[in-house]
Amino acid sequence: MPKSVTGLAAPLPLANVDTDVIMPKRFLITITREGLAEGTFADLRFDEAGNIRPEFVLNKAPWKNASILIVGDNFGCGSSREHAVWGMGQMGLTAAIGTGFAGIFYDNARKNGLVLPIVTPEARDAMLDLAAAGDGLEISIDIENRNIIAGEMSVPFEMDDATQASIIRGGDDTLDSLEHAEAIRAFEAKLGDKMRVSVLK
Amino acid sequence: MTRTLYDKLVDTHKVCDLPGGDILLYVDFHIMNEYTSPQAFSGLEQKGLKVWRPEAHLSVVDHVNPTRSRAPHDAASKVLIDNLEANCTKHGIAFYGLGDRRQGIEHVVVPEQGLVSPGMVIACGDSHTTTYGAFGALGFGIGTSEVEHVLATQTLRYKRLKTMLVEVEGDLAAGVTAKDIIMKVVQVVGAGGANGYAVEFAGVAIRAQGMAGRMTICNMAVELGGRAALIAADDKAYGMAAGKPHSDGLAFDSEQWASDEGAEFDRIVTIDAAEIPPLVSWGTSPDQSVSIEGFVPDGAADMTPKAKAALDRAIAYMGLTAGQSVQDIRIDSAFIGSCTNSRIEDLRAAAKVLKGRKVAAGVQAIIVPGSTLTRMQAEAEGLDKIFADAGFDWRPESGCSMCLAMNDDIAMDGERVASSTNRNFEGRQGRGARTHLMSPAMVAAAAISGHLADVRSFTPEPE
């Protein structure tokens, strides 16, 4: 897995972009993880008739080819749907830089290797301006050293140790956690009968 | 050392430490629905894993099912429902499907069945799992990868949150409800203001609430970003947890499930209950709300251009005019339902306003009880007749319905809905649909008036 990601950045300054906007519900009636690229930001990208909205940033040159978003506050709020993160990945997005993310979205991103650096409002606003200008802005996110290079700017970012390790290392949390099976059994052995839910009884 | 209720819940459920500051957190009980679990079961399949403790999970169909009738309304949603049942059968997990009298919205069903008790940790692939904080239990929403993780290990990799105390002191004014309390908190703290926090609600006005009101408050804590919501367990919480089908055995009594006197919080917010009016949302984020006596904002003089642009965008989407009185906002539909406000207490409150009155001409009004058992209770009390006489469409089946429009209850482009739900996001109730959040009694008042209206001007019909 990567220690850094690099790509063209697109500005998406709207605040409170919720997971209903990232992945509208009509794309959720599925039992697989696949086929979600088309649904990602669908109501921003396409009009009711399915025509491209030319004014939306990801439909315009040069940002059509963006792989990194600079986003508004509280990105990813709302529903727990991991489909939002799967779809962003399938659309070719590798990172979103913001001032703060909703908790479930942040954890879902970590599970899928979507990089979410947290920066100050000032740094975010400066990157939004740079990304919106002319030919676009190439950004490099150094995950290992928690630093972003954006044009002339060098911006430190916040990312907790466990998330950072998980993004760099990749791997499978479920399988890794099963290595603690003994500890889980020991914990369960301490539970009284009244602390063991049984829905089947 | 003094500890918060949140600390106690995490400490008592810690299996072991993990590198990087995470812990492995034991999950006492896990709930699944048909739309965020399929890929978790396929994950188990691919990895050749089994469910660690099948009896600690419950599956409920609620998101995609229609509420007019029992049969799935299309082939794709039938696939989701059948897939959940097949997965549960295969792994020996309890399944409450369509036609089962225990079926309903997951967060209404769980307390009804006695599956939540103070001191528990409960996870679910649904953001409104914060609801269980009303019982002094740690409930929180998870994504599908974490659903797989808890199925396979009965644990989650967990990062300890910061703590926020929201004190609501004093008494509420007449006509003001739990929904108004939490909408006020969202307005004050902001839509992302509690990101990274567990939020504990305390104070006279919180303690005065019954369990239904407390569940409404904790349910919407996620709308301010709270990853968990908590209220100290008291006699009301233990009382509601007891005497239900699954509750005889349940007791997590190793601790006092309340924050210790003098426990420290990372942030404290204090709100005066007496100052809270009946609130309605005007915008496209749950923190964009105003008193029913108020006006659509026209922007403060010192607003940044970016904030002004965001305000203008919300007003444009909602089809409103800056500065207009919210009581002049006419509605097309009224919806009472959702995990926030569809419990029997909510239905009684709305029925009190509707009794002897009629829904305004041209307004389509829908009521979806939170669960099959809630519907049966309401029918036993004659509430269905009050709703029907008033002109509400009393739905015979239960589910999330028009709260998020994943079934066939979808608001049209431009349709304006007075709604007892939790999110007024763009497109939430249908593409282009316009949602105004408010309490169930306020939805009833709006339905009768044909426009947003002050419930305090509706005196109940004499008994």
PDB file of N, CA, C and O in Angstrom, chain A residues 199, chain B residues 27-34 36-37 41 56-62 84 93-94 96 104-111 115-116 120-126 128-132 139-142 147 150-151 154:
ATOM      1  N   VAL A 199     -30.597 -13.619  21.237  1.00  0.00           N
ATOM      2  CA  VAL A 199     -31.812 -13.256  20.517  1.00  0.00           C
ATOM      3  C   VAL A 199     -32.583 -14.507  20.121  1.00  0.00           C
ATOM      4  O   VAL A 199     -33.760 -14.456  19.799  1.00  0.00           O
TER       5      VAL A 199
ATOM      6  N   VAL B  27     -18.519  -6.168  21.553  1.00  0.00           N
ATOM      7  CA  VAL B  27     -19.862  -5.723  21.181  1.00  0.00           C
ATOM      8  C   VAL B  27     -20.870  -6.732  21.730  1.00  0.00           C
ATOM      9  O   VAL B  27     -20.876  -7.892  21.327  1.00  0.00           O
ATOM     10  N   ASP B  28     -21.699  -6.283  22.668  1.00  0.00           N
ATOM     11  CA  ASP B  28     -22.655  -7.202  23.294  1.00  0.00           C
ATOM     12  C   ASP B  28     -23.743  -7.642  22.325  1.00  0.00           C
ATOM     13  O   ASP B  28     -24.224  -8.774  22.387  1.00  0.00           O
ATOM     14  N   PHE B  29     -24.135  -6.722  21.467  1.00  0.00           N
ATOM     15  CA  PHE B  29     -25.290  -6.983  20.615  1.00  0.00           C
ATOM     16  C   PHE B  29     -25.134  -6.202  19.319  1.00  0.00           C
ATOM     17  O   PHE B  29     -24.697  -5.047  19.332  1.00  0.00           O
ATOM     18  N   HIS B  30     -25.506  -6.831  18.213  1.00  0.00           N
ATOM     19  CA  HIS B  30     -25.318  -6.232  16.888  1.00  0.00           C
ATOM     20  C   HIS B  30     -26.582  -6.417  16.059  1.00  0.00           C
ATOM     21  O   HIS B  30     -27.159  -7.503  16.035  1.00  0.00           O
ATOM     22  N   ILE B  31     -26.999  -5.342  15.405  1.00  0.00           N
ATOM     23  CA  ILE B  31     -28.238  -5.350  14.622  1.00  0.00           C
ATOM     24  C   ILE B  31     -27.884  -5.139  13.149  1.00  0.00           C
ATOM     25  O   ILE B  31     -26.996  -4.339  12.830  1.00  0.00           O
ATOM     26  N   MET B  32     -28.595  -5.832  12.286  1.00  0.00           N
ATOM     27  CA  MET B  32     -28.362  -5.648  10.843  1.00  0.00           C
ATOM     28  C   MET B  32     -29.662  -5.344  10.108  1.00  0.00           C
ATOM     29  O   MET B  32     -30.736  -5.754  10.536  1.00  0.00           O
ATOM     30  N   ASN B  33     -29.533  -4.623   9.001  1.00  0.00           N
ATOM     31  CA  ASN B  33     -30.659  -4.423   8.090  1.00  0.00           C
ATOM     32  C   ASN B  33     -30.268  -4.960   6.713  1.00  0.00           C
ATOM     33  O   ASN B  33     -29.148  -5.442   6.516  1.00  0.00           O
ATOM     34  N   GLU B  34     -31.203  -4.856   5.769  1.00  0.00           N
ATOM     35  CA  GLU B  34     -31.007  -5.519   4.478  1.00  0.00           C
ATOM     36  C   GLU B  34     -30.066  -4.780   3.539  1.00  0.00           C
ATOM     37  O   GLU B  34     -29.615  -5.344   2.561  1.00  0.00           O
ATOM     38  N   THR B  36     -27.138  -2.579   4.453  1.00  0.00           N
ATOM     39  CA  THR B  36     -25.721  -2.371   4.770  1.00  0.00           C
ATOM     40  C   THR B  36     -25.017  -3.660   5.200  1.00  0.00           C
ATOM     41  O   THR B  36     -23.867  -3.630   5.603  1.00  0.00           O
ATOM     42  N   SER B  37     -25.721  -4.815   5.099  1.00  0.00           N
ATOM     43  CA  SER B  37     -25.085  -6.066   5.518  1.00  0.00           C
ATOM     44  C   SER B  37     -24.700  -7.045   4.406  1.00  0.00           C
ATOM     45  O   SER B  37     -23.856  -7.910   4.646  1.00  0.00           O
ATOM     46  N   PHE B  41     -21.641 -10.165   4.695  1.00  0.00           N
ATOM     47  CA  PHE B  41     -21.795 -11.618   4.617  1.00  0.00           C
ATOM     48  C   PHE B  41     -20.959 -12.188   3.473  1.00  0.00           C
ATOM     49  O   PHE B  41     -20.338 -13.243   3.621  1.00  0.00           O
ATOM     50  N   ALA B  56     -25.916 -13.335  19.224  1.00  0.00           N
ATOM     51  CA  ALA B  56     -25.743 -11.942  19.638  1.00  0.00           C
ATOM     52  C   ALA B  56     -26.085 -10.960  18.513  1.00  0.00           C
ATOM     53  O   ALA B  56     -25.744  -9.781  18.592  1.00  0.00           O
ATOM     54  N   HIS B  57     -26.747 -11.452  17.461  1.00  0.00           N
ATOM     55  CA  HIS B  57     -27.090 -10.597  16.327  1.00  0.00           C
ATOM     56  C   HIS B  57     -28.584 -10.693  16.023  1.00  0.00           C
ATOM     57  O   HIS B  57     -29.201 -11.734  16.257  1.00  0.00           O
ATOM     58  N   LEU B  58     -29.120  -9.607  15.492  1.00  0.00           N
ATOM     59  CA  LEU B  58     -30.513  -9.604  15.048  1.00  0.00           C
ATOM     60  C   LEU B  58     -30.588  -8.877  13.707  1.00  0.00           C
ATOM     61  O   LEU B  58     -29.969  -7.833  13.533  1.00  0.00           O
ATOM     62  N   SER B  59     -31.347  -9.457  12.785  1.00  0.00           N
ATOM     63  CA  SER B  59     -31.579  -8.777  11.505  1.00  0.00           C
ATOM     64  C   SER B  59     -33.040  -8.379  11.381  1.00  0.00           C
ATOM     65  O   SER B  59     -33.933  -9.170  11.707  1.00  0.00           O
ATOM     66  N   VAL B  60     -33.257  -7.156  10.917  1.00  0.00           N
ATOM     67  CA  VAL B  60     -34.608  -6.642  10.730  1.00  0.00           C
ATOM     68  C   VAL B  60     -34.704  -6.000   9.356  1.00  0.00           C
ATOM     69  O   VAL B  60     -33.828  -5.229   8.966  1.00  0.00           O
ATOM     70  N   VAL B  61     -35.753  -6.325   8.617  1.00  0.00           N
ATOM     71  CA  VAL B  61     -36.010  -5.664   7.334  1.00  0.00           C
ATOM     72  C   VAL B  61     -36.728  -4.343   7.624  1.00  0.00           C
ATOM     73  O   VAL B  61     -37.778  -4.338   8.275  1.00  0.00           O
ATOM     74  N   ASP B  62     -36.152  -3.224   7.185  1.00  0.00           N
ATOM     75  CA  ASP B  62     -36.835  -1.956   7.442  1.00  0.00           C
ATOM     76  C   ASP B  62     -36.585  -0.869   6.401  1.00  0.00           C
ATOM     77  O   ASP B  62     -37.448  -0.027   6.173  1.00  0.00           O
ATOM     78  N   LEU B  84     -30.973 -11.156   2.819  1.00  0.00           N
ATOM     79  CA  LEU B  84     -30.759 -11.063   4.266  1.00  0.00           C
ATOM     80  C   LEU B  84     -31.302 -12.306   4.959  1.00  0.00           C
ATOM     81  O   LEU B  84     -30.645 -12.884   5.831  1.00  0.00           O
ATOM     82  N   ILE B  93     -28.857 -16.787  12.505  1.00  0.00           N
ATOM     83  CA  ILE B  93     -29.097 -15.471  13.112  1.00  0.00           C
ATOM     84  C   ILE B  93     -30.593 -15.160  13.085  1.00  0.00           C
ATOM     85  O   ILE B  93     -31.279 -15.440  12.097  1.00  0.00           O
ATOM     86  N   ALA B  94     -31.102 -14.575  14.170  1.00  0.00           N
ATOM     87  CA  ALA B  94     -32.525 -14.216  14.242  1.00  0.00           C
ATOM     88  C   ALA B  94     -32.872 -13.199  13.158  1.00  0.00           C
ATOM     89  O   ALA B  94     -32.108 -12.258  12.908  1.00  0.00           O
ATOM     90  N   TYR B  96     -36.159 -10.875  11.632  1.00  0.00           N
ATOM     91  CA  TYR B  96     -37.534 -10.380  11.693  1.00  0.00           C
ATOM     92  C   TYR B  96     -37.887  -9.806  10.317  1.00  0.00           C
ATOM     93  O   TYR B  96     -37.531  -8.676   9.990  1.00  0.00           O
ATOM     94  N   GLY B 104     -40.138  -4.094  12.261  1.00  0.00           N
ATOM     95  CA  GLY B 104     -40.339  -2.645  12.311  1.00  0.00           C
ATOM     96  C   GLY B 104     -39.012  -1.965  12.085  1.00  0.00           C
ATOM     97  O   GLY B 104     -38.042  -2.609  11.669  1.00  0.00           O
ATOM     98  N   ILE B 105     -38.941  -0.667  12.360  1.00  0.00           N
ATOM     99  CA  ILE B 105     -37.667   0.046  12.238  1.00  0.00           C
ATOM    100  C   ILE B 105     -36.738  -0.476  13.336  1.00  0.00           C
ATOM    101  O   ILE B 105     -37.125  -0.534  14.503  1.00  0.00           O
ATOM    102  N   GLU B 106     -35.525  -0.836  12.963  1.00  0.00           N
ATOM    103  CA  GLU B 106     -34.630  -1.534  13.895  1.00  0.00           C
ATOM    104  C   GLU B 106     -34.532  -0.851  15.260  1.00  0.00           C
ATOM    105  O   GLU B 106     -34.569  -1.514  16.292  1.00  0.00           O
ATOM    106  N   HIS B 107     -34.421   0.482  15.262  1.00  0.00           N
ATOM    107  CA  HIS B 107     -34.215   1.170  16.545  1.00  0.00           C
ATOM    108  C   HIS B 107     -35.513   1.341  17.342  1.00  0.00           C
ATOM    109  O   HIS B 107     -35.492   1.818  18.477  1.00  0.00           O
ATOM    110  N   VAL B 108     -36.622   0.982  16.740  1.00  0.00           N
ATOM    111  CA  VAL B 108     -37.880   0.917  17.495  1.00  0.00           C
ATOM    112  C   VAL B 108     -38.071  -0.515  18.009  1.00  0.00           C
ATOM    113  O   VAL B 108     -38.534  -0.734  19.126  1.00  0.00           O
ATOM    114  N   VAL B 109     -37.684  -1.471  17.189  1.00  0.00           N
ATOM    115  CA  VAL B 109     -37.853  -2.888  17.516  1.00  0.00           C
ATOM    116  C   VAL B 109     -36.993  -3.300  18.723  1.00  0.00           C
ATOM    117  O   VAL B 109     -37.464  -3.997  19.627  1.00  0.00           O
ATOM    118  N   VAL B 110     -35.744  -2.867  18.741  1.00  0.00           N
ATOM    119  CA  VAL B 110     -34.794  -3.345  19.761  1.00  0.00           C
ATOM    120  C   VAL B 110     -35.249  -3.023  21.201  1.00  0.00           C
ATOM    121  O   VAL B 110     -35.287  -3.922  22.040  1.00  0.00           O
ATOM    122  N   PRO B 111     -35.635  -1.778  21.500  1.00  0.00           N
ATOM    123  CA  PRO B 111     -36.141  -1.512  22.859  1.00  0.00           C
ATOM    124  C   PRO B 111     -37.449  -2.270  23.150  1.00  0.00           C
ATOM    125  O   PRO B 111     -37.660  -2.718  24.272  1.00  0.00           O
ATOM    126  N   LEU B 115     -33.991  -5.787  24.084  1.00  0.00           N
ATOM    127  CA  LEU B 115     -32.635  -6.177  23.700  1.00  0.00           C
ATOM    128  C   LEU B 115     -31.610  -5.084  24.001  1.00  0.00           C
ATOM    129  O   LEU B 115     -30.460  -5.182  23.596  1.00  0.00           O
ATOM    130  N   VAL B 116     -32.043  -4.045  24.695  1.00  0.00           N
ATOM    131  CA  VAL B 116     -31.092  -3.016  25.135  1.00  0.00           C
ATOM    132  C   VAL B 116     -31.273  -2.825  26.633  1.00  0.00           C
ATOM    133  O   VAL B 116     -32.384  -2.789  27.140  1.00  0.00           O
ATOM    134  N   MET B 120     -24.704  -1.723  28.083  1.00  0.00           N
ATOM    135  CA  MET B 120     -24.359  -2.528  26.900  1.00  0.00           C
ATOM    136  C   MET B 120     -23.568  -1.722  25.865  1.00  0.00           C
ATOM    137  O   MET B 120     -23.657  -0.496  25.825  1.00  0.00           O
ATOM    138  N   VAL B 121     -22.848  -2.448  25.001  1.00  0.00           N
ATOM    139  CA  VAL B 121     -22.305  -1.872  23.769  1.00  0.00           C
ATOM    140  C   VAL B 121     -23.058  -2.497  22.598  1.00  0.00           C
ATOM    141  O   VAL B 121     -23.133  -3.728  22.487  1.00  0.00           O
ATOM    142  N   ILE B 122     -23.647  -1.629  21.765  1.00  0.00           N
ATOM    143  CA  ILE B 122     -24.481  -2.082  20.649  1.00  0.00           C
ATOM    144  C   ILE B 122     -23.997  -1.415  19.365  1.00  0.00           C
ATOM    145  O   ILE B 122     -23.807  -0.202  19.319  1.00  0.00           O
ATOM    146  N   ALA B 123     -23.803  -2.207  18.322  1.00  0.00           N
ATOM    147  CA  ALA B 123     -23.381  -1.656  17.034  1.00  0.00           C
ATOM    148  C   ALA B 123     -24.392  -2.045  15.967  1.00  0.00           C
ATOM    149  O   ALA B 123     -25.113  -3.037  16.103  1.00  0.00           O
ATOM    150  N   CYS B 124     -24.454  -1.236  14.917  1.00  0.00           N
ATOM    151  CA  CYS B 124     -25.385  -1.501  13.814  1.00  0.00           C
ATOM    152  C   CYS B 124     -24.945  -0.705  12.603  1.00  0.00           C
ATOM    153  O   CYS B 124     -24.473   0.421  12.751  1.00  0.00           O
ATOM    154  N   GLY B 125     -25.118  -1.275  11.434  1.00  0.00           N
ATOM    155  CA  GLY B 125     -24.792  -0.566  10.204  1.00  0.00           C
ATOM    156  C   GLY B 125     -25.843   0.473   9.878  1.00  0.00           C
ATOM    157  O   GLY B 125     -26.492   0.422   8.836  1.00  0.00           O
ATOM    158  N   ASP B 126     -26.009   1.401  10.796  1.00  0.00           N
ATOM    159  CA  ASP B 126     -26.978   2.481  10.634  1.00  0.00           C
ATOM    160  C   ASP B 126     -26.564   3.606  11.572  1.00  0.00           C
ATOM    161  O   ASP B 126     -26.338   3.376  12.760  1.00  0.00           O
ATOM    162  N   HIS B 128     -28.054   5.947  13.030  1.00  0.00           N
ATOM    163  CA  HIS B 128     -28.920   6.338  14.153  1.00  0.00           C
ATOM    164  C   HIS B 128     -28.899   5.363  15.331  1.00  0.00           C
ATOM    165  O   HIS B 128     -29.764   5.423  16.216  1.00  0.00           O
ATOM    166  N   THR B 129     -27.887   4.503  15.350  1.00  0.00           N
ATOM    167  CA  THR B 129     -27.700   3.560  16.460  1.00  0.00           C
ATOM    168  C   THR B 129     -27.362   4.292  17.761  1.00  0.00           C
ATOM    169  O   THR B 129     -27.403   3.708  18.843  1.00  0.00           O
ATOM    170  N   THR B 130     -27.045   5.566  17.681  1.00  0.00           N
ATOM    171  CA  THR B 130     -26.849   6.400  18.873  1.00  0.00           C
ATOM    172  C   THR B 130     -28.091   6.410  19.776  1.00  0.00           C
ATOM    173  O   THR B 130     -27.990   6.781  20.941  1.00  0.00           O
ATOM    174  N   THR B 131     -29.230   6.009  19.220  1.00  0.00           N
ATOM    175  CA  THR B 131     -30.497   5.963  19.961  1.00  0.00           C
ATOM    176  C   THR B 131     -30.360   5.293  21.337  1.00  0.00           C
ATOM    177  O   THR B 131     -30.979   5.713  22.311  1.00  0.00           O
ATOM    178  N   TYR B 132     -29.534   4.234  21.423  1.00  0.00           N
ATOM    179  CA  TYR B 132     -29.472   3.416  22.644  1.00  0.00           C
ATOM    180  C   TYR B 132     -28.808   4.123  23.817  1.00  0.00           C
ATOM    181  O   TYR B 132     -28.865   3.644  24.951  1.00  0.00           O
ATOM    182  N   GLY B 139     -24.255   2.960  21.962  1.00  0.00           N
ATOM    183  CA  GLY B 139     -24.690   2.522  20.638  1.00  0.00           C
ATOM    184  C   GLY B 139     -24.048   3.398  19.583  1.00  0.00           C
ATOM    185  O   GLY B 139     -23.950   4.610  19.773  1.00  0.00           O
ATOM    186  N   PHE B 140     -23.597   2.803  18.510  1.00  0.00           N
ATOM    187  CA  PHE B 140     -23.028   3.631  17.446  1.00  0.00           C
ATOM    188  C   PHE B 140     -23.113   2.937  16.090  1.00  0.00           C
ATOM    189  O   PHE B 140     -23.162   1.708  16.008  1.00  0.00           O
ATOM    190  N   GLY B 141     -23.137   3.745  15.049  1.00  0.00           N
ATOM    191  CA  GLY B 141     -23.245   3.254  13.684  1.00  0.00           C
ATOM    192  C   GLY B 141     -21.898   2.824  13.144  1.00  0.00           C
ATOM    193  O   GLY B 141     -20.869   3.366  13.521  1.00  0.00           O
ATOM    194  N   ILE B 142     -21.910   1.831  12.263  1.00  0.00           N
ATOM    195  CA  ILE B 142     -20.683   1.320  11.652  1.00  0.00           C
ATOM    196  C   ILE B 142     -20.919   1.093  10.160  1.00  0.00           C
ATOM    197  O   ILE B 142     -22.061   0.981   9.719  1.00  0.00           O
ATOM    198  N   VAL B 147     -19.316  -4.234   9.949  1.00  0.00           N
ATOM    199  CA  VAL B 147     -20.355  -5.255  10.150  1.00  0.00           C
ATOM    200  C   VAL B 147     -19.720  -6.639   9.989  1.00  0.00           C
ATOM    201  O   VAL B 147     -19.932  -7.543  10.803  1.00  0.00           O
ATOM    202  N   VAL B 150     -17.542  -7.388  13.088  1.00  0.00           N
ATOM    203  CA  VAL B 150     -18.248  -7.759  14.318  1.00  0.00           C
ATOM    204  C   VAL B 150     -18.926  -9.120  14.156  1.00  0.00           C
ATOM    205  O   VAL B 150     -19.017  -9.889  15.120  1.00  0.00           O
ATOM    206  N   LEU B 151     -19.329  -9.462  12.955  1.00  0.00           N
ATOM    207  CA  LEU B 151     -19.866 -10.811  12.721  1.00  0.00           C
ATOM    208  C   LEU B 151     -18.790 -11.869  13.002  1.00  0.00           C
ATOM    209  O   LEU B 151     -19.051 -12.879  13.651  1.00  0.00           O
ATOM    210  N   GLN B 154     -17.042 -10.568  17.020  1.00  0.00           N
ATOM    211  CA  GLN B 154     -17.850  -9.999  18.119  1.00  0.00           C
ATOM    212  C   GLN B 154     -17.179  -8.766  18.737  1.00  0.00           C
ATOM    213  O   GLN B 154     -17.501  -8.351  19.850  1.00  0.00           O
TER     214      GLN B 154
END
